[in-house]
Coordinates of C-alpha atoms and ligand atoms in Angstrom, one line a residue:
M126 CA 140.6 150.6 53.0
E127 CA 138.9 154.4 53.1
L128 CA 135.8 153.1 53.9
R129 CA 137.5 151.1 57.1
I130 CA 138.9 154.5 58.0
Q131 CA 135.9 156.2 57.8
Q132 CA 133.8 153.0 59.9
V133 CA 136.8 153.6 62.6
C134 CA 136.2 157.3 63.0
I135 CA 132.6 156.8 62.9
L136 CA 132.8 154.3 66.0
V137 CA 135.2 156.4 67.6
L138 CA 132.9 159.5 67.4
L139 CA 130.0 157.1 68.6
V140 CA 131.9 156.1 71.5
A141 CA 133.1 159.4 72.4
S142 CA 129.5 160.9 72.4
S143 CA 128.1 158.0 74.5
A144 CA 130.7 158.9 77.2
D145 CA 129.3 162.2 78.0
A146 CA 125.8 162.2 76.2
A147 CA 122.9 160.1 76.6
W148 CA 119.0 160.0 74.9
A149 CA 116.2 157.8 76.0
P150 CA 112.3 158.0 75.8
H151 CA 111.2 157.8 79.9
G152 CA 113.5 159.6 82.0
M153 CA 117.3 160.8 82.6
V154 CA 119.6 161.3 85.2
A155 CA 123.2 163.2 84.7
S156 CA 125.7 163.5 87.6
E157 CA 129.1 163.4 88.2
H158 CA 129.8 159.6 88.0
V159 CA 128.5 157.1 85.8
L160 CA 127.4 154.9 88.9
A161 CA 125.2 157.5 90.2
S162 CA 123.5 158.1 87.2
Q163 CA 122.9 154.3 87.0
A164 CA 121.7 154.4 90.7
G165 CA 119.1 156.9 89.7
A166 CA 118.1 155.8 86.4
D167 CA 117.5 152.2 88.0
V168 CA 115.2 154.0 90.5
L169 CA 113.4 155.6 87.4
K170 CA 112.6 152.3 85.9
R171 CA 111.4 150.8 88.6
G172 CA 108.7 153.5 89.0
G173 CA 110.1 156.0 91.3
N174 CA 109.9 159.8 90.5
A175 CA 112.6 162.2 89.8
V176 CA 112.8 163.2 93.4
D177 CA 113.2 159.4 94.4
A178 CA 115.9 159.3 91.7
A179 CA 117.7 162.5 92.8
V180 CA 118.2 161.2 96.4
A181 CA 119.4 157.9 95.1
T182 CA 121.8 159.5 92.9
A183 CA 123.0 162.0 95.8
F184 CA 123.8 159.5 98.0
A185 CA 125.4 157.4 95.4
V186 CA 127.3 160.4 94.5
C187 CA 128.6 160.9 98.1
V188 CA 130.0 157.6 98.3
V189 CA 131.9 157.3 94.5
N190 CA 133.0 161.1 94.6
P191 CA 133.9 161.4 98.6
S192 CA 136.4 164.5 97.7
S193 CA 133.7 166.3 96.5
C194 CA 130.5 165.7 98.6
G195 CA 129.1 163.7 101.1
I196 CA 127.0 162.9 104.4
G197 CA 129.2 165.4 106.3
G198 CA 128.4 168.4 103.8
G199 CA 125.0 169.9 102.4
G200 CA 123.5 171.1 99.4
F201 CA 120.4 172.9 97.6
M202 CA 117.7 170.8 95.6
L203 CA 115.4 172.5 93.1
I204 CA 112.2 170.4 92.1
Y205 CA 109.8 171.1 89.7
L206 CA 106.4 169.4 90.3
A207 CA 104.5 168.8 87.2
H208 CA 101.2 168.0 88.4
Q209 CA 101.6 171.2 90.7
R210 CA 102.8 173.1 87.8
R211 CA 105.3 174.8 90.5
A212 CA 109.1 174.7 91.8
L213 CA 110.1 174.1 95.2
A214 CA 113.6 174.7 96.8
L215 CA 115.0 172.9 99.4
D216 CA 117.7 174.5 101.3
Y217 CA 120.3 171.9 103.5
R218 CA 123.0 174.1 103.3
E219 CA 125.4 173.6 106.6
V220 CA 125.1 176.0 109.1
A221 CA 127.9 177.5 111.6
P222 CA 128.1 176.4 115.0
A223 CA 126.4 178.1 117.9
A224 CA 129.6 178.8 119.1
A225 CA 130.7 180.5 115.9
S226 CA 131.9 184.1 115.9
R227 CA 132.4 186.7 113.0
D228 CA 136.2 186.8 113.7
M229 CA 136.6 183.3 114.8
F230 CA 139.4 182.8 112.0
V231 CA 141.1 186.3 112.5
R232 CA 144.7 186.0 114.3
N233 CA 146.8 189.1 114.9
G234 CA 144.0 191.1 112.8
K235 CA 144.1 189.0 109.5
A236 CA 141.9 186.2 108.8
V237 CA 144.1 182.6 108.5
A238 CA 142.8 181.1 105.4
E239 CA 144.2 177.4 106.8
L240 CA 141.7 177.6 109.8
S241 CA 138.8 178.0 107.6
L242 CA 139.8 175.3 105.2
H243 CA 141.3 172.5 107.3
G244 CA 140.6 171.0 110.7
G245 CA 137.6 171.3 113.3
L246 CA 137.0 174.9 113.1
A247 CA 136.2 174.9 109.4
V248 CA 133.4 172.3 110.0
A249 CA 129.7 173.7 109.7
V250 CA 126.8 171.4 110.7
P251 CA 126.2 169.0 108.2
G252 CA 123.0 169.2 106.5
E253 CA 123.0 166.6 103.6
V254 CA 121.2 163.8 105.6
A255 CA 118.3 165.8 106.8
G256 CA 117.8 167.5 103.5
L257 CA 118.0 164.1 101.3
A258 CA 115.4 162.8 103.7
A259 CA 113.4 165.9 104.1
A260 CA 112.8 166.0 100.0
L261 CA 112.1 162.0 99.9
H262 CA 109.5 162.4 102.8
R263 CA 107.5 165.2 101.0
H264 CA 108.1 164.2 97.4
G265 CA 109.3 161.2 96.9
T266 CA 107.2 158.0 96.5
L267 CA 109.8 155.4 97.5
P268 CA 111.7 154.3 101.1
L269 CA 114.3 155.7 102.5
A270 CA 116.0 152.4 102.8
T271 CA 115.3 151.7 99.2
V272 CA 116.5 154.3 97.5
M273 CA 120.0 154.5 99.4
Q274 CA 120.7 150.6 98.8
P275 CA 122.9 151.6 95.8
A276 CA 125.1 153.8 97.9
I277 CA 125.3 151.1 100.8
Q278 CA 126.1 148.4 98.5
L279 CA 128.8 150.8 96.4
A280 CA 130.4 151.8 99.8
R281 CA 130.3 147.9 101.2
D282 CA 131.5 146.2 97.9
G283 CA 133.7 148.8 96.5
F284 CA 133.8 150.2 92.8
P285 CA 136.7 151.4 90.8
V286 CA 138.1 154.6 91.8
G287 CA 137.3 156.7 88.8
A288 CA 139.8 159.4 87.1
H289 CA 138.3 162.4 89.0
L290 CA 138.7 161.2 92.5
A291 CA 142.2 159.6 91.5
K292 CA 143.3 163.1 90.4
E293 CA 141.7 164.6 93.7
I294 CA 143.9 162.0 95.6
V295 CA 147.2 163.0 94.0
Q296 CA 146.5 166.7 94.3
N297 CA 145.8 166.1 98.1
V298 CA 148.4 163.5 98.9
A299 CA 150.2 165.5 101.5
G300 CA 146.7 166.5 103.7
L301 CA 145.5 162.4 103.4
R302 CA 149.2 161.2 104.3
S303 CA 148.9 163.2 107.6
N304 CA 145.3 162.0 108.6
P305 CA 145.3 158.3 109.3
A306 CA 141.9 158.2 108.8
L307 CA 141.7 159.3 105.3
A308 CA 144.9 157.8 104.6
K309 CA 143.3 154.2 105.2
N310 CA 140.6 154.7 102.7
F311 CA 142.7 156.8 100.0
L312 CA 146.4 155.5 100.1
H313 CA 148.1 151.9 100.1
P314 CA 149.8 151.3 103.0
D315 CA 152.9 152.4 101.7
E316 CA 151.3 156.0 101.3
T317 CA 151.1 156.0 97.6
P318 CA 147.7 156.9 96.3
L319 CA 145.2 154.8 94.8
V320 CA 144.7 155.1 91.2
A321 CA 142.1 155.0 88.6
G322 CA 140.4 151.7 88.1
E323 CA 141.9 150.3 91.6
T324 CA 138.8 149.1 94.0
L325 CA 137.8 151.5 96.8
R326 CA 136.0 150.5 99.7
Q327 CA 134.4 152.2 102.7
P328 CA 133.2 149.6 105.0
E329 CA 132.8 152.3 107.7
L330 CA 130.6 154.5 105.5
A331 CA 128.6 151.6 104.6
E332 CA 127.7 150.7 108.0
T333 CA 126.6 154.6 108.6
L334 CA 124.7 155.0 105.6
Q335 CA 123.0 151.4 106.6
Q336 CA 122.4 153.2 110.1
V337 CA 120.4 156.3 108.3
A338 CA 118.5 153.6 105.8
R339 CA 117.1 151.7 109.1
R340 CA 116.4 154.3 111.4
G341 CA 116.2 157.8 109.4
P342 CA 117.9 160.9 109.7
Q343 CA 118.0 161.0 113.5
A344 CA 120.3 157.8 113.6
F345 CA 122.9 160.7 112.3
Y346 CA 122.1 163.9 114.1
S347 CA 121.4 162.2 117.7
G348 CA 123.2 159.0 119.7
A349 CA 126.5 157.3 118.4
I350 CA 127.0 159.1 115.0
A351 CA 126.6 162.4 116.3
K352 CA 128.8 162.1 119.0
R353 CA 131.5 160.6 117.0
I354 CA 131.2 163.8 114.6
V355 CA 131.6 165.9 117.6
D356 CA 134.2 164.3 119.4
S357 CA 136.5 164.3 116.4
D358 CA 135.4 167.6 115.3
R359 CA 136.5 168.8 118.5
A360 CA 139.5 166.7 118.6
A361 CA 140.8 168.6 115.7
G362 CA 139.9 171.9 117.2
G363 CA 136.5 172.6 116.3
V364 CA 133.5 173.9 118.5
L365 CA 130.7 171.7 117.1
T366 CA 128.3 170.2 119.8
E367 CA 125.7 167.4 119.8
S368 CA 123.2 170.1 120.1
D369 CA 124.1 171.7 116.9
L370 CA 123.6 168.3 115.3
A371 CA 120.3 167.9 117.1
H372 CA 119.0 171.6 115.9
Y373 CA 119.7 171.1 112.3
Q374 CA 116.5 171.9 110.1
P375 CA 116.6 171.9 106.1
T376 CA 114.5 174.9 105.1
W377 CA 111.7 175.1 102.1
R378 CA 112.3 178.0 100.6
T379 CA 110.4 179.6 97.4
P380 CA 112.6 179.6 94.2
L381 CA 113.3 182.8 92.2
Q382 CA 112.2 183.0 88.9
T383 CA 112.3 185.3 85.6
S384 CA 110.8 185.0 82.1
Y385 CA 113.5 184.5 79.6
E386 CA 112.9 184.2 75.6
G387 CA 109.3 183.0 76.5
D388 CA 110.5 180.5 79.0
T389 CA 110.2 180.6 82.9
V390 CA 113.7 180.3 84.4
Y391 CA 113.7 179.0 88.4
A392 CA 116.6 179.4 90.3
M393 CA 118.0 178.3 94.1
P394 CA 117.1 181.5 96.2
P395 CA 119.6 182.7 99.0
P396 CA 121.8 181.4 100.5
S397 CA 122.5 180.5 97.2
S398 CA 123.9 183.1 94.7
A399 CA 122.1 181.5 91.7
G400 CA 120.0 185.0 91.7
I401 CA 122.7 186.7 89.9
L402 CA 122.2 184.5 87.1
L403 CA 118.7 185.8 86.9
E404 CA 120.1 189.3 87.2
V405 CA 122.2 188.6 84.0
L406 CA 119.2 187.5 82.0
G407 CA 117.3 190.3 83.0
M408 CA 120.3 192.4 81.6
L409 CA 120.6 190.5 78.3
R410 CA 116.8 190.0 78.2
D411 CA 116.4 192.7 75.3
D412 CA 119.6 191.8 73.3
D413 CA 119.5 189.4 70.2
L414 CA 122.2 187.3 71.4
R415 CA 121.8 185.0 68.2
A416 CA 122.6 187.9 65.8
L417 CA 125.5 188.6 68.1
E418 CA 127.0 185.3 67.2
H419 CA 128.0 182.5 70.0
N420 CA 131.0 183.1 71.5
S421 CA 131.7 186.0 69.3
P422 CA 133.8 189.0 71.0
T423 CA 131.0 191.1 71.1
Y424 CA 128.9 188.5 72.6
L425 CA 131.3 187.2 75.1
H426 CA 132.4 191.0 75.9
L427 CA 128.4 191.6 76.7
L428 CA 128.3 188.6 79.1
A429 CA 131.4 189.3 80.7
E430 CA 130.3 192.9 81.6
A431 CA 126.9 191.6 83.0
M432 CA 128.5 188.9 84.8
K433 CA 131.1 191.7 86.6
H434 CA 127.7 193.7 87.6
A435 CA 126.1 190.6 88.8
F436 CA 129.5 189.4 90.6
A437 CA 129.8 192.8 92.4
D438 CA 126.1 192.4 93.9
R439 CA 126.9 189.0 95.0
A440 CA 129.9 190.2 97.0
Q441 CA 128.0 193.3 98.4
L442 CA 124.8 192.3 99.1
Y443 CA 124.3 188.6 99.3
G444 CA 124.1 186.1 102.4
D445 CA 121.8 184.0 104.5
P446 CA 118.3 185.4 103.9
D447 CA 117.6 184.3 107.6
A448 CA 120.1 186.7 108.9
V449 CA 120.2 189.5 106.7
A450 CA 117.9 191.2 104.5
V451 CA 119.1 190.4 101.0
P452 CA 117.7 192.7 98.2
V453 CA 117.3 190.3 95.7
Q454 CA 113.8 191.3 94.3
R455 CA 115.0 194.6 93.7
L456 CA 118.2 193.1 92.3
L457 CA 115.9 191.4 89.7
S458 CA 113.6 194.1 89.0
E459 CA 113.5 195.4 85.3
Q460 CA 114.5 198.7 86.7
N461 CA 117.4 197.1 88.0
T462 CA 118.7 195.1 85.5
L463 CA 117.8 197.7 82.7
A464 CA 119.9 200.3 84.4
L465 CA 122.8 197.8 84.6
R466 CA 122.4 197.2 80.9
Q467 CA 122.7 200.9 80.0
R468 CA 125.9 200.9 82.1
I469 CA 127.5 198.4 79.8
E470 CA 129.6 199.8 76.8
A471 CA 130.0 197.8 73.7
T472 CA 133.8 197.8 73.5
R473 CA 135.1 199.2 76.7
T474 CA 135.4 198.0 80.3
L475 CA 134.6 200.2 83.1
E476 CA 136.5 201.5 86.3
H477 CA 136.7 198.5 88.6
S478 CA 134.2 200.1 91.1
A479 CA 131.4 201.1 88.7
Y480 CA 130.1 197.2 88.4
G481 CA 127.2 196.4 90.5
S482 CA 123.8 197.9 91.4
S483 CA 125.2 199.9 94.6
A484 CA 128.4 200.8 92.4
G485 CA 129.4 204.5 93.5
S486 CA 140.7 191.9 96.0
G487 CA 143.5 187.1 95.4
D488 CA 143.2 184.4 92.8
A489 CA 140.5 183.9 90.1
A490 CA 138.5 181.0 91.2
H491 CA 139.9 177.2 90.9
D492 CA 137.9 174.4 90.6
H493 CA 137.7 172.3 94.0
G494 CA 134.8 170.0 95.2
T495 CA 130.9 169.8 95.1
S496 CA 128.6 167.7 92.5
H497 CA 125.9 168.4 90.7
L498 CA 123.1 166.1 89.5
S499 CA 119.9 166.6 87.1
V500 CA 117.1 164.5 86.7
M501 CA 114.0 164.5 84.6
D502 CA 110.9 161.7 84.7
A503 CA 108.6 160.4 82.3
N504 CA 105.5 162.5 84.3
G505 CA 107.1 165.9 83.8
N506 CA 109.0 166.4 87.3
A507 CA 112.6 167.4 87.1
V508 CA 115.0 168.0 90.0
A509 CA 118.5 170.1 89.6
C510 CA 120.4 169.3 93.2
T511 CA 123.9 170.6 93.9
T512 CA 125.8 169.1 97.1
T513 CA 129.0 169.7 98.8
I514 CA 131.7 169.3 101.0
N515 CA 133.7 172.5 99.8
T516 CA 137.1 171.9 98.8
G517 CA 138.7 168.6 98.3
F518 CA 138.1 166.3 101.0
G519 CA 136.1 169.0 103.1
A520 CA 138.0 170.0 106.0
M521 CA 139.8 166.8 106.1
V522 CA 138.5 165.5 109.4
V523 CA 136.8 162.3 109.4
A524 CA 134.4 161.3 112.0
E525 CA 136.3 158.5 113.8
G526 CA 134.7 154.9 112.9
T527 CA 131.8 156.3 110.8
G528 CA 133.8 157.1 107.2
I529 CA 132.3 160.4 107.3
I530 CA 134.5 162.8 106.0
L531 CA 133.3 166.6 107.5
N532 CA 132.7 169.5 105.2
D533 CA 134.9 172.6 105.5
E534 CA 132.0 174.9 104.5
M535 CA 133.2 177.9 107.4
D536 CA 135.3 179.0 104.4
D537 CA 132.3 179.9 102.2
F538 CA 131.6 183.1 104.7
A539 CA 133.3 186.4 104.5
T540 CA 135.9 184.9 107.0
Q541 CA 137.2 188.5 107.1
P542 CA 134.7 191.0 105.1
G543 CA 136.3 192.2 102.2
V544 CA 139.2 189.6 102.2
P545 CA 138.9 186.9 99.5
N546 CA 138.2 183.3 100.3
V547 CA 139.9 180.2 98.5
Y548 CA 137.9 180.9 95.5
G549 CA 139.0 184.6 95.2
L550 CA 135.7 185.7 96.3
V551 CA 135.1 188.5 98.3
G552 CA 132.2 189.0 100.7
A553 CA 130.7 191.7 102.8
E554 CA 128.8 192.1 106.2
A555 CA 126.0 190.4 104.6
N556 CA 127.9 187.1 104.5
A557 CA 129.8 187.6 107.8
I558 CA 129.9 184.7 110.2
A559 CA 127.2 184.5 113.0
P560 CA 126.0 181.6 114.9
R561 CA 123.6 179.5 113.4
K562 CA 124.2 181.3 110.1
R563 CA 124.5 179.9 106.6
P564 CA 127.3 180.6 104.4
L565 CA 126.4 182.1 101.0
S566 CA 126.7 179.5 98.1
S567 CA 127.5 179.4 94.5
M568 CA 125.6 176.4 94.0
A569 CA 123.1 177.1 91.2
P570 CA 120.6 174.5 90.6
L571 CA 118.2 175.7 87.7
I572 CA 115.1 174.7 86.0
A573 CA 113.5 176.1 82.6
T574 CA 110.0 175.4 81.7
R575 CA 108.1 175.9 78.5
D576 CA 104.2 176.0 78.7
G577 CA 104.5 174.6 82.3
K578 CA 106.6 171.6 81.3
P579 CA 110.6 171.6 82.0
V580 CA 112.8 172.0 79.4
L581 CA 116.1 171.8 81.0
A582 CA 117.4 170.9 84.5
L583 CA 121.1 171.9 85.3
G584 CA 123.8 173.1 87.5
G585 CA 127.5 172.3 88.3
S586 CA 130.2 172.2 90.3
G587 CA 133.3 174.4 90.9
G588 CA 132.8 177.1 93.1
P589 CA 132.1 180.5 91.4
L590 CA 132.5 178.8 88.1
I591 CA 129.3 177.2 88.8
L592 CA 127.6 180.4 87.9
S593 CA 129.5 181.4 84.7
G594 CA 129.0 177.7 83.6
T595 CA 125.8 177.4 84.4
L596 CA 124.8 180.6 83.1
Q597 CA 126.4 180.1 79.5
V598 CA 125.1 176.3 79.2
L599 CA 121.7 177.8 79.9
L600 CA 122.1 180.3 77.4
N601 CA 123.6 178.2 74.8
V602 CA 120.8 176.0 75.1
L603 CA 117.7 178.4 75.3
D604 CA 119.4 181.3 72.8
F605 CA 121.7 179.3 70.5
G606 CA 119.4 176.3 70.2
L607 CA 122.6 173.9 71.0
D608 CA 121.8 170.5 72.0
A609 CA 123.0 169.6 75.7
R610 CA 126.3 168.0 74.7
S611 CA 127.1 170.7 72.4
A612 CA 126.1 173.5 75.0
L613 CA 128.4 171.6 77.6
A614 CA 131.3 171.3 75.4
A615 CA 131.5 174.9 74.1
P616 CA 134.7 176.9 75.6
R617 CA 133.4 179.1 78.5
I618 CA 134.7 182.8 80.0
H619 CA 134.4 183.3 83.3
D620 CA 134.7 186.6 85.3
Q621 CA 133.9 187.3 88.9
W622 CA 134.6 191.2 89.1
E623 CA 137.1 190.6 92.0
P624 CA 139.4 189.8 91.3
P625 CA 139.4 191.9 87.8
V626 CA 140.5 189.1 85.4
L627 CA 138.5 187.6 82.6
V628 CA 139.4 183.8 82.6
V629 CA 139.0 182.0 79.2
E630 CA 139.3 178.5 78.2
P631 CA 141.9 177.2 75.8
G632 CA 138.9 176.9 73.1
V633 CA 138.5 180.9 73.0
P634 CA 140.6 181.3 69.8
A635 CA 143.4 184.3 69.7
S636 CA 141.2 186.5 67.6
T637 CA 138.9 186.6 70.0
R638 CA 141.2 187.0 73.2
N639 CA 143.1 189.8 71.1
L640 CA 139.7 191.7 70.8
L641 CA 138.6 191.3 74.4
A642 CA 141.9 192.7 75.7
S643 CA 141.7 195.8 73.6
Y644 CA 138.3 196.4 75.2
G645 CA 140.3 196.8 78.6
H646 CA 139.9 193.0 79.9
T647 CA 142.8 191.3 81.6
L648 CA 142.8 187.9 80.2
K649 CA 144.0 184.7 81.7
E650 CA 143.7 181.2 80.6
M651 CA 142.1 178.4 82.6
P652 CA 142.4 174.5 81.3
A653 CA 139.0 173.6 82.4
M654 CA 136.1 175.8 84.4
G655 CA 133.4 173.9 86.4
A656 CA 131.8 170.7 85.5
I657 CA 127.9 170.9 84.5
Q658 CA 125.4 168.5 84.3
A659 CA 122.2 169.1 82.3
V660 CA 119.0 166.9 81.3
R661 CA 116.7 168.7 78.7
T662 CA 113.5 167.4 76.7
D663 CA 113.0 167.8 73.1
A664 CA 110.3 166.4 70.8
G665 CA 109.5 163.8 74.1
V666 CA 113.3 162.8 74.3
F667 CA 115.2 163.1 77.0
E668 CA 118.8 164.1 76.4
G669 CA 121.3 163.8 79.4
A670 CA 125.0 165.4 79.2
S671 CA 127.8 165.3 81.7
D672 CA 130.5 167.9 81.3
P673 CA 133.6 166.3 79.8
R674 CA 135.4 168.7 81.9
K675 CA 135.0 166.1 84.7
G676 CA 134.2 162.5 83.4
G677 CA 130.8 162.2 84.6
E678 CA 128.1 160.4 82.4
A679 CA 124.2 160.5 82.0
V680 CA 122.1 157.4 81.9
G681 CA 118.7 157.4 80.7
W682 CA 115.8 154.3 80.3
Ligands
LIG44 N1 131.0 175.1 98.6 C1 131.1 176.3 97.5 C2 129.7 177.0 97.4 O1 129.1 176.4 98.1 O2 129.9 177.7 96.6

């Protein structure tokens, strides 16, 4: 009898572990939905490289997690090419329409959050289709129609609604009910939400994807689809024009990089704020984190203080590098990171205004939309890609007859410099709205390499929780030697400087919280902070893991 109970326990453990981690010899995809990971793994299996697989996964995840991302949004892709031993960064972030202006959301002297979150004005020019096509064109090996096939099939034939989407439908049910184009997909005829396990078909989206697959990105950025995007946006109060769509261009940028623990860590440059993670690595470079012990109060205090300095820099200095000078190299310099480290006290927080390189308010971050995927192939190529329509179901505007849900990325600007956005993040003039400017993003794809070979590809979703989550998973693997699954499962903390709150997950013990409080932190508990997707290699085997907080699944072959 005892033996049988033991066997059942082992079986339960195996089933549980297979749900969020996978091991395979030839390649690996980790994403926020098993069907999207499967689409990418199938591409790897038929000989595609990591870029082919990432593009297939990205299009598929846009279909199966349509509240988080979609072709009405945009993203970032960090690519490591084995044969060239170099990293590349592709920015296909949305841009503000030409008619956008600094105070477009300000009424009676105050930014109106509802305007930058929902309705036509919230919509920035989508970059997803142009970006994925550009990545494939330059570094993929398969035709667009081939890698888009799984997404088209999932949209046309349907798939069972996953737990995450079901939750998002319930959370946004009022908005969905007031929008017939969304209601017809995500609600029953009596306006009750679709529940997990029910089949979701998106025939109009399937047709749109089919046209892009046949004719390439111009099918999206000009002609009938572009006109429908513009007409629907303007009918919802927006200012998009067909010229905005026709002008959209993704941009190849030089990744940021730093050395850490003998590895090279590459990060997406601005308008991503991933640079702040490298700034934290710079602050921690000379600390023996292992000696402090994983998730000990001393370690978590140091991490929180370093994050606060870096987030203060994000708030004050980060923006679109094509529009403002972001002093990222100065921020990452040894001189700056050592100076910041010296200002961190072992058992005490500082005055709020004392954080940040130039040191002389809302709610802490909530988890919203966005989706991340990580891929590695057998030839040593790696991709970390994050994509978003911003908050759940974006602007809640659908381009009529196309199935495209348009983003609300305008809220990622500092809609009124100094006033917090939906994530409680403040921004300065560097992230103020201007025509054709890209809003600052927390999306932070990272790749770590050792001796020129990728060892870890990761990133996440959850607004600014992306930054703290990605950082902690990276440190869990590189410093503490955890496997990807354990690195993701470990409890996390988050401190974005403003508001001045140290957010902790339930797994952080009371004794640790008490000590942190005694150092001066104001603590708040949040049940689950962001969702990270990680792929790593170890002794020639790939491990992929999806964050148990959101329910994705890694698939290898
Ligand atoms: N839309 C969330 C972000 O880019 O940070």
